PDB file of C-alpha atoms in Angstrom:
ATOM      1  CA  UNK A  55     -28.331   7.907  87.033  1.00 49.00           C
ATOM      2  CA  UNK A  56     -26.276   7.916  90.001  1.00 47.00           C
ATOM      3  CA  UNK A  57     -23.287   6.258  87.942  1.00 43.00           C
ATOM      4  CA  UNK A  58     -23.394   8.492  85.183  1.00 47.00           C
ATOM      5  CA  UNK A  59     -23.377  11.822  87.673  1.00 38.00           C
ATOM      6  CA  UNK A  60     -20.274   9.972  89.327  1.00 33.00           C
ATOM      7  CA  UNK A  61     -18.450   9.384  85.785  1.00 37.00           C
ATOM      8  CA  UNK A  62     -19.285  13.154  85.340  1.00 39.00           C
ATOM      9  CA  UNK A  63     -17.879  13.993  88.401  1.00 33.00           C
ATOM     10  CA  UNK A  64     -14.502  12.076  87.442  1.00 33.00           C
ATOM     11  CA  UNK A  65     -14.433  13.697  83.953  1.00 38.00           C
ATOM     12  CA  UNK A  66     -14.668  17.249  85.409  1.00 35.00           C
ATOM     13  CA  UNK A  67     -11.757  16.412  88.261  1.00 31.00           C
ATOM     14  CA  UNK A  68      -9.969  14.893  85.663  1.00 36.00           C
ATOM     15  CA  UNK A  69      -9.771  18.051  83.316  1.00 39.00           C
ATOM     16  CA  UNK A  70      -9.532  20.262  86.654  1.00 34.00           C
ATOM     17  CA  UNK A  71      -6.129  18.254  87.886  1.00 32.00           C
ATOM     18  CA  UNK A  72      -4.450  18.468  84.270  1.00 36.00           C
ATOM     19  CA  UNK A  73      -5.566  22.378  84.008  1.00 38.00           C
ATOM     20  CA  UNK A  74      -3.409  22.666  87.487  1.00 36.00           C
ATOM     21  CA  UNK A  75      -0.667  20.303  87.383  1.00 37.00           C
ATOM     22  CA  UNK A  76       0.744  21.423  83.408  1.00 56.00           C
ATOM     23  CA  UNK A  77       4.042  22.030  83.501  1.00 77.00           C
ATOM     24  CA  UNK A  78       5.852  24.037  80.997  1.00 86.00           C
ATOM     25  CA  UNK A  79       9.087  22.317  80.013  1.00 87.00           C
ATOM     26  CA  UNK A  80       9.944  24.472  77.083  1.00 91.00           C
ATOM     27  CA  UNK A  81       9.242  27.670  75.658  1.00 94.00           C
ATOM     28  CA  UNK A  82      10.425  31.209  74.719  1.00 94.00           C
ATOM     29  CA  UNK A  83       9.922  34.289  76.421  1.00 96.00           C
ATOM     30  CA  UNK A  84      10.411  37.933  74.381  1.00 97.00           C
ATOM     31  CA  UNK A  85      11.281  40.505  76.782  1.00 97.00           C
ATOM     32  CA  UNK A  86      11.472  44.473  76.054  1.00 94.00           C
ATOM     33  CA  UNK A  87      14.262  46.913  77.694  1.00 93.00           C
ATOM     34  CA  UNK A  88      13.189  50.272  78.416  1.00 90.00           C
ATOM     35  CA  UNK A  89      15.470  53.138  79.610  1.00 85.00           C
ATOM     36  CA  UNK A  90      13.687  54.825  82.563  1.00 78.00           C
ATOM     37  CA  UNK A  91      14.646  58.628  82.647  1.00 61.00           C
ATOM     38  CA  UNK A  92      17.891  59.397  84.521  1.00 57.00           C
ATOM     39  CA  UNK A  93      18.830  61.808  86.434  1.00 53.00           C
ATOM     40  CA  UNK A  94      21.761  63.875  85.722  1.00 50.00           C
ATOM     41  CA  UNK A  95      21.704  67.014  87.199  1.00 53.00           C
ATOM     42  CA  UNK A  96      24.069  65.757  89.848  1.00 48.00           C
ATOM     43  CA  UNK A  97      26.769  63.607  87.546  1.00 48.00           C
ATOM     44  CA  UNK A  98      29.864  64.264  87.577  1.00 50.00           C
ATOM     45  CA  UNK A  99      33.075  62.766  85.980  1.00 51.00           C
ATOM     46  CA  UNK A 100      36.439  62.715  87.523  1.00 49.00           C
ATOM     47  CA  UNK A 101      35.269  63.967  90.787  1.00 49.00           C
ATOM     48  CA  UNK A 102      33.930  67.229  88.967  1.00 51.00           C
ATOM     49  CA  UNK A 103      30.467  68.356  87.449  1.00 59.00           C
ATOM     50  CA  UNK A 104      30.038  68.248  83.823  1.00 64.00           C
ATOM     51  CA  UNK A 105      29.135  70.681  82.062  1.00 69.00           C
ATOM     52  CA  UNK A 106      26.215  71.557  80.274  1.00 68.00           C
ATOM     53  CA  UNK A 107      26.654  70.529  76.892  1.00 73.00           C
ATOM     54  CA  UNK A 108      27.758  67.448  78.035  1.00 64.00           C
ATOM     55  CA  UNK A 109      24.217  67.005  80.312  1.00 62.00           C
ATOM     56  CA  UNK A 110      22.580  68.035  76.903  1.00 67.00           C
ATOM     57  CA  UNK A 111      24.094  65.708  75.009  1.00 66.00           C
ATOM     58  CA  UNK A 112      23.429  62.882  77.415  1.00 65.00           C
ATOM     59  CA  UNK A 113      19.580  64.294  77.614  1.00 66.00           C
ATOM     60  CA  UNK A 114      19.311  63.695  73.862  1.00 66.00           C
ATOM     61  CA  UNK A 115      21.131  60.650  73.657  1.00 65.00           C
ATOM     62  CA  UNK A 116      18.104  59.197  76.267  1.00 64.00           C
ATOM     63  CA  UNK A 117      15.702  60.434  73.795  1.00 61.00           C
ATOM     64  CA  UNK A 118      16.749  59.095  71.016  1.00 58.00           C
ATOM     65  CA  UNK A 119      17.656  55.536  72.713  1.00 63.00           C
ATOM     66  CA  UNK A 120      15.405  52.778  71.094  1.00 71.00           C
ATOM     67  CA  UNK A 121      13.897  50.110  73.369  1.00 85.00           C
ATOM     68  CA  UNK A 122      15.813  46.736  73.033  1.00 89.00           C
ATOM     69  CA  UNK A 123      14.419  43.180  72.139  1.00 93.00           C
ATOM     70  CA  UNK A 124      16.019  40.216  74.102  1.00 95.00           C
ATOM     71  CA  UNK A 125      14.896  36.632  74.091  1.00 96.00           C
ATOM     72  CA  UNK A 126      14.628  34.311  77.075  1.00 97.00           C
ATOM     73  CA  UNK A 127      14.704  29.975  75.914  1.00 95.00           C
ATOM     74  CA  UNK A 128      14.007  27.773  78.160  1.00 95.00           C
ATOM     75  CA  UNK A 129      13.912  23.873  78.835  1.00 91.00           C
ATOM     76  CA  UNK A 130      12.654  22.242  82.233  1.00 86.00           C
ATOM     77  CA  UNK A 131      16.382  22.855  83.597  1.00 91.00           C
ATOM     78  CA  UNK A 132      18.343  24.940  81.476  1.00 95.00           C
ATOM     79  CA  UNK A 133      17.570  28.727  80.116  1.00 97.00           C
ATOM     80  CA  UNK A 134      19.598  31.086  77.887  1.00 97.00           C
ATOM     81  CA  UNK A 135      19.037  34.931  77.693  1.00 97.00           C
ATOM     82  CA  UNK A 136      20.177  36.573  74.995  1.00 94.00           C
ATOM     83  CA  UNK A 137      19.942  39.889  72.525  1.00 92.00           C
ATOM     84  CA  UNK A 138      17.757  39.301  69.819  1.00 83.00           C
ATOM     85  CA  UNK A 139      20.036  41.669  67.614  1.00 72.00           C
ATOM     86  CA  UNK A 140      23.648  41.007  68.464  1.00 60.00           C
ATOM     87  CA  UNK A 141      24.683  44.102  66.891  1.00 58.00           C
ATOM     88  CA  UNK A 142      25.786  46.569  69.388  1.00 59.00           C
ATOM     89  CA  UNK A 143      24.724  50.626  69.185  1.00 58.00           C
ATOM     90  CA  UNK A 144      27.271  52.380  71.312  1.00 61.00           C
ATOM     91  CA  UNK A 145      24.916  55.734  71.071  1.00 69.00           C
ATOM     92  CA  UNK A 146      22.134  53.723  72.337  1.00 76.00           C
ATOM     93  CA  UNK A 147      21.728  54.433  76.145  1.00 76.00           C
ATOM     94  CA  UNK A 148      19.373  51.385  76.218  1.00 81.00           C
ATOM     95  CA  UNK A 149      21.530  48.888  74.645  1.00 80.00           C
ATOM     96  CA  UNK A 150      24.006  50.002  77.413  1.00 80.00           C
ATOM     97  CA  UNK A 151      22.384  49.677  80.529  1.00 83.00           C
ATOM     98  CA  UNK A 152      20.889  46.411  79.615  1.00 83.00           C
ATOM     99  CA  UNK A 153      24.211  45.256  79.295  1.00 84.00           C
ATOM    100  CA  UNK A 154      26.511  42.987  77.155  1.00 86.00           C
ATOM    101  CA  UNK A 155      26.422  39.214  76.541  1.00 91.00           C
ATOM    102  CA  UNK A 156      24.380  36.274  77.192  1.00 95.00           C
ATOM    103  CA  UNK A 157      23.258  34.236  80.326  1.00 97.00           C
ATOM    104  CA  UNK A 158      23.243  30.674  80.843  1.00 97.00           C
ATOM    105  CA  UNK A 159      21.183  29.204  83.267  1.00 97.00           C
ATOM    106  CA  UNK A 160      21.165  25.839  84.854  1.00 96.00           C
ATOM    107  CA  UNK A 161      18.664  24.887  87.821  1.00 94.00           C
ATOM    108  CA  UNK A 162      19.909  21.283  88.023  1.00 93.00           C
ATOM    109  CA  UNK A 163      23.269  22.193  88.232  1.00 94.00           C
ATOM    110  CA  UNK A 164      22.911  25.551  90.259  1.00 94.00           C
ATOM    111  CA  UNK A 165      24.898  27.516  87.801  1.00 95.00           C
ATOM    112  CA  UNK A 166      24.721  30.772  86.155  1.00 97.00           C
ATOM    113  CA  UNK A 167      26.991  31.866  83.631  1.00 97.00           C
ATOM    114  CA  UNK A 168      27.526  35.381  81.817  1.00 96.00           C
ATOM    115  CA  UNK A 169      29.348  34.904  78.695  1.00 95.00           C
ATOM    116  CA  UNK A 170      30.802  38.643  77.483  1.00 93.00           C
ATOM    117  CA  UNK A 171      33.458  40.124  75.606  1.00 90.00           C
ATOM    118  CA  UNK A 172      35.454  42.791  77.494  1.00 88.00           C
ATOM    119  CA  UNK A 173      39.092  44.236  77.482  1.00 86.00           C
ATOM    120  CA  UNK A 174      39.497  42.234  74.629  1.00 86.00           C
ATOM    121  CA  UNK A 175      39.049  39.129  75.998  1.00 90.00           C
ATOM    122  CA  UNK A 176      35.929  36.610  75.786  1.00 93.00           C
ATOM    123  CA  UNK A 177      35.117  35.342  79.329  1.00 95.00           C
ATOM    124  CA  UNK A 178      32.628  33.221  80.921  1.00 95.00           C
ATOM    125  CA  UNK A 179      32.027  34.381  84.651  1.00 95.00           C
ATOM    126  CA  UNK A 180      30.449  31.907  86.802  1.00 95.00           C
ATOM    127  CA  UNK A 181      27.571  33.836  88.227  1.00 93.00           C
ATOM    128  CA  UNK A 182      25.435  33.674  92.093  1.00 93.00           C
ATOM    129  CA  UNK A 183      21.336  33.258  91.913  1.00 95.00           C
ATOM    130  CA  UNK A 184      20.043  36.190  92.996  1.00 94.00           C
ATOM    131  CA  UNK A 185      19.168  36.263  97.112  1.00 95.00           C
ATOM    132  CA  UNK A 186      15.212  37.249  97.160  1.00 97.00           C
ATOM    133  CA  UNK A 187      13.111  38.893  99.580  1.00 97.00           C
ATOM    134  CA  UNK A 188       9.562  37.480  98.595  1.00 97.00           C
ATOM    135  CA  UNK A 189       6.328  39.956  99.659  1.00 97.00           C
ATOM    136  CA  UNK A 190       2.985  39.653  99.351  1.00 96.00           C
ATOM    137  CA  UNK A 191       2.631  42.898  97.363  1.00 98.00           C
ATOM    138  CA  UNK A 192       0.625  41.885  94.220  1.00 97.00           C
ATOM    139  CA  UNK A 193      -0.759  43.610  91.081  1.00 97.00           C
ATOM    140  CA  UNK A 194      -2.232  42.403  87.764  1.00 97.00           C
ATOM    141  CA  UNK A 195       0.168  42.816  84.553  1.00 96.00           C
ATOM    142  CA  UNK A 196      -1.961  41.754  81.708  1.00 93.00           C
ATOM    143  CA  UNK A 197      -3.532  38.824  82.651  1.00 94.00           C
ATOM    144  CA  UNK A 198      -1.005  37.505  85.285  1.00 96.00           C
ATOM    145  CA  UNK A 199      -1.883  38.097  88.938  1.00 97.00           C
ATOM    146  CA  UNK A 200       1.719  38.949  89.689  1.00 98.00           C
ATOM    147  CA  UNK A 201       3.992  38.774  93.366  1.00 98.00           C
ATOM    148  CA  UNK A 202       6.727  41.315  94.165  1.00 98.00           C
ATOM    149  CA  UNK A 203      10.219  40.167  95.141  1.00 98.00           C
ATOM    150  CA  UNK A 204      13.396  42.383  95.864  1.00 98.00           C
ATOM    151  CA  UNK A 205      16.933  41.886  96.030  1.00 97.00           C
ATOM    152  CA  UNK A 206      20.121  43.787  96.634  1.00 94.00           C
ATOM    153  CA  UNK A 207      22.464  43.602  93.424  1.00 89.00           C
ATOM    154  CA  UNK A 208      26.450  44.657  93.821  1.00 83.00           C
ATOM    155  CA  UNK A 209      28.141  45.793  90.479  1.00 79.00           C
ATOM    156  CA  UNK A 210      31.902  46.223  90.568  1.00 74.00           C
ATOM    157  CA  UNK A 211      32.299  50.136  88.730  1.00 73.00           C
ATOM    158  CA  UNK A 212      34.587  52.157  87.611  1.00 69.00           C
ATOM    159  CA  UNK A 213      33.780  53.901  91.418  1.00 71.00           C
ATOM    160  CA  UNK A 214      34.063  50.985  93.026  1.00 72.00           C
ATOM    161  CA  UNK A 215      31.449  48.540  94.113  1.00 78.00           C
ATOM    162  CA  UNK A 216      27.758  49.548  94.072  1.00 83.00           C
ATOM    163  CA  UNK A 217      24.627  48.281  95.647  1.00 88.00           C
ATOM    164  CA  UNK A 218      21.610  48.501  93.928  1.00 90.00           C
ATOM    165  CA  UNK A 219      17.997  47.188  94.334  1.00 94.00           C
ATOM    166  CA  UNK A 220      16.334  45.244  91.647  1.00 96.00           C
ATOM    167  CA  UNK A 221      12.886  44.478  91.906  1.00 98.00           C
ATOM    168  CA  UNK A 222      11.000  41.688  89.992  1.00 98.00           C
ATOM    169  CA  UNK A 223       7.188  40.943  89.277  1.00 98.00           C
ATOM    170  CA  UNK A 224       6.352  36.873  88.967  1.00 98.00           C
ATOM    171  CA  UNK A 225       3.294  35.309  87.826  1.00 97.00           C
ATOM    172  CA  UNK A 226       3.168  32.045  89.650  1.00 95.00           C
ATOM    173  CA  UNK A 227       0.170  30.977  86.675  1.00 95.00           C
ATOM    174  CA  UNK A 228       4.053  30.204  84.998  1.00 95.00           C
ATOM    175  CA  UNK A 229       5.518  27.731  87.209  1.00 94.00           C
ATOM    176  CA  UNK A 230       8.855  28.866  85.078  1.00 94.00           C
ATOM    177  CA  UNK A 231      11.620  29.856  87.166  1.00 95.00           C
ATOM    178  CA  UNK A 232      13.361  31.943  84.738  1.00 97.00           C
ATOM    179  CA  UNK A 233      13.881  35.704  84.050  1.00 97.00           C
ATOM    180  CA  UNK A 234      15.901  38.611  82.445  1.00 97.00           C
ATOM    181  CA  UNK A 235      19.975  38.096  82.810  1.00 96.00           C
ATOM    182  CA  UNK A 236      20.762  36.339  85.737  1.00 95.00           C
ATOM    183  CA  UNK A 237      17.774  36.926  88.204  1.00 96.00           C
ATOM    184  CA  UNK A 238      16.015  33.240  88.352  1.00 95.00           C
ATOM    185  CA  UNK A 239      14.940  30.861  91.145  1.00 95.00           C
ATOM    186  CA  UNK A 240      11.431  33.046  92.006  1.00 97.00           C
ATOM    187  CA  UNK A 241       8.510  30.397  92.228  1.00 96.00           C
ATOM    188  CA  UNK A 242       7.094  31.523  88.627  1.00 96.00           C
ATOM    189  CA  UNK A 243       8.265  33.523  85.218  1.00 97.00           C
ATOM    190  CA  UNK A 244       9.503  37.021  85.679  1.00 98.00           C
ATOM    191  CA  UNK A 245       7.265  39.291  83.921  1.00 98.00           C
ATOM    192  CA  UNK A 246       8.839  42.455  85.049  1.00 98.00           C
ATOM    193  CA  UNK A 247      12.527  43.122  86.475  1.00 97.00           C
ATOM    194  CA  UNK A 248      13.958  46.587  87.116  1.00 95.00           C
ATOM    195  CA  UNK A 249      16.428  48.736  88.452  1.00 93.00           C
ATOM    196  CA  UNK A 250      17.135  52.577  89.023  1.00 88.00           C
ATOM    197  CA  UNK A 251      17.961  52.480  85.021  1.00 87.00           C
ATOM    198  CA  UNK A 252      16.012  50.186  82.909  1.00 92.00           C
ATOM    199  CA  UNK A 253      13.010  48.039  82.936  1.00 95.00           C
ATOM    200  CA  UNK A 254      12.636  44.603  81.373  1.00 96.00           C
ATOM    201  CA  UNK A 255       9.136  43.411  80.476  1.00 97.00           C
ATOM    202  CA  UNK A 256       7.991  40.305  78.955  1.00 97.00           C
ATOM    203  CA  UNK A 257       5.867  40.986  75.905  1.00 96.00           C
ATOM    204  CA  UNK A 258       5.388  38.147  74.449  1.00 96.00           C
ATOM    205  CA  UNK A 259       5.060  34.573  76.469  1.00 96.00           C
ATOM    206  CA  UNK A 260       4.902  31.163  74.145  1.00 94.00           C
ATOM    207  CA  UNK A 261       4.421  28.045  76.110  1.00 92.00           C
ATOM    208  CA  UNK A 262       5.296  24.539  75.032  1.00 85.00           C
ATOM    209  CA  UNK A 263       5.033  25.268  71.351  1.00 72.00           C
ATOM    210  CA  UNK A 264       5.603  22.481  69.120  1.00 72.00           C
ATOM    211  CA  UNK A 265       9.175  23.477  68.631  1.00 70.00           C
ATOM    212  CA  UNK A 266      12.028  23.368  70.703  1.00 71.00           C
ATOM    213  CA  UNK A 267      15.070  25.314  71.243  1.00 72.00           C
ATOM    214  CA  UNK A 268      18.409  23.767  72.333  1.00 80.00           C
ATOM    215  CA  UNK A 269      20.088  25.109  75.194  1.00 90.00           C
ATOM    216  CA  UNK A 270      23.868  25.710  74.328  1.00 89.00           C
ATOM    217  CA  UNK A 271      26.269  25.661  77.650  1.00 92.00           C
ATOM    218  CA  UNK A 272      28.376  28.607  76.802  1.00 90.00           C
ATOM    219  CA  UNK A 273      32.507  26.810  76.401  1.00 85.00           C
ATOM    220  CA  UNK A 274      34.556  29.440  74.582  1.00 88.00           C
ATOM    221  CA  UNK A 275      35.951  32.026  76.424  1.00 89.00           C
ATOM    222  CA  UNK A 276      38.067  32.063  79.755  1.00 91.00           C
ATOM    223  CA  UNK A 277      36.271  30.423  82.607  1.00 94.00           C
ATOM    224  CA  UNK A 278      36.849  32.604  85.413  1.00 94.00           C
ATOM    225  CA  UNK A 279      34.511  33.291  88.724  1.00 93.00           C
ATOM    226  CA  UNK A 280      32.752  36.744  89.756  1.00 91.00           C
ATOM    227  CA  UNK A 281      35.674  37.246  92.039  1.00 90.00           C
ATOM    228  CA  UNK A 282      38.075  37.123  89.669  1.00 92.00           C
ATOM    229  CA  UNK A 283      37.009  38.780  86.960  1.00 90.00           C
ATOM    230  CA  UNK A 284      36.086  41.833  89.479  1.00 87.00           C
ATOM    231  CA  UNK A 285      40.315  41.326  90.168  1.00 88.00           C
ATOM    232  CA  UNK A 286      40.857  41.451  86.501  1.00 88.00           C
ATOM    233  CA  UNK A 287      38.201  44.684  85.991  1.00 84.00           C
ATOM    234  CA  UNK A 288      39.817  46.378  89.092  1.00 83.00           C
ATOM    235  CA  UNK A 289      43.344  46.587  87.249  1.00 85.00           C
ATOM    236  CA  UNK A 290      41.936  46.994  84.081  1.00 81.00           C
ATOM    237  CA  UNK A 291      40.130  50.046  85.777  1.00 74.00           C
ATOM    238  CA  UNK A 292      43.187  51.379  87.671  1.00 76.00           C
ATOM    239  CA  UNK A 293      44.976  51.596  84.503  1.00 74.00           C
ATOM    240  CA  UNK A 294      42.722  53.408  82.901  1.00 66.00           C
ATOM    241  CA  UNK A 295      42.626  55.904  85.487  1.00 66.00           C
ATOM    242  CA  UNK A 296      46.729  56.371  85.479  1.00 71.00           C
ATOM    243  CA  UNK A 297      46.418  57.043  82.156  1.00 69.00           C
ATOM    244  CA  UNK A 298      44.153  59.438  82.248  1.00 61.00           C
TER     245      UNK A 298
END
């Protein structure tokens, strides 16, 4: 009796250790941009306010911005982050805070890359990880006990460079260290990320299905660093302005 209760006991730790230790070393991630409402009262362009038509016609182009489907793949090293619908909707105010491109990511490595069209040119920009505050703050989306982490984003603008704070909600169930864009290394799958602007949430999570996606390094395009394709936006930017 005493044998079989042990065998019983080694069945049950069995199943228990291979419930805990799975690793996920593929899958595919659908994620869902949302515009959050702006505030415009206060924008102005070339150092002036707009005026109200303009406001108005921003207002409705918010409302009638459609949310945006993007697609995270992933292998045990290697992501890629992409649109699901590569056409672009220049009236859609989602499409264009969610930005342009695709993001290739490569934990082995250490490398992040954004490949984009812009000015005319197709470049691939060799982007940093993300530098993470980790918190205990936790709350429940869907079924995934999720942990907050922060982090201080700078985008090079028309204005000059910006700070921003982007916040992300990981499930560490997923032992995935993927997310939206460029934001990985967080010790599980991000399930939310947002900004001031938009929101990206994961709505639909398939784990080591039976078929795989391969991971394509983005090569075509000019292979430049963040640093100098902020030199090459900066002029791009300033002559813009002198011909205005």
């Amino acid at each position: 009796m005493q044998k079989i209760l042990y065998l019983i006991f080694l069945f049950v730790l069995g199943q228990y250790i291979t419930a805990y230790s799975q690793t996920y070393t593929h899958g595919k991630i659908t994620y869902t941009a949302t515009s959050k409402t702006l505030d415009i009262s206060n924008l102005k362009e070339n150092g002036g306010q707009i005026s109200k038509e303009a406001k108005d016609k921003i207002r409705r182009l918010i409302n009638e911005s459609s949310n945006i489907q993007f697609t995270l793949s992933f292998s045990k090293n290697e992501a890629l982050f992409a649109k699901e619908n590569a056409i672009e909707n220049k009236k859609n105010i989602t499409a264009i805070l969610a930005g342009k491109g695709t993001y290739y990511t490569n934990l082995e490595e250490k490398i992040i890359l954004h490949k984009k069209e812009a000015f005319g040119e197709n470049f691939v920009v060799t982007t940093p990880f993300a530098k993470w505050e980790l918190t205990q703050e936790s709350k429940l989306i869907g079924k995934y006990k999720c942990y907050k982490a922060v982090a201080i984003k700078k985008v090079n603008t028309r204005r000059g460079v910006v700070s921003k704070q982007v916040t992300a909600w990981y499930a560490t169930g997923i032992p995935v260290s993927y997310g939206p864009k460029e934001y990985s290394g967080l010790p599980g799958l991000i399930i939310e990320w947002s900004d001031e602007n938009i929101l990206f949430k994961a709505t639909k999570i398939e784990l080591n299905q039976e078929k795989t996606t391969k991971i394509k390094k983005p090569t075509s395009g000019k292979m430049v660093s963040i640093k100098e394709y902020d030199e090459i936006a900066n002029k791009m930017f300033s002559k813009i302005r002198r011909n205005n």
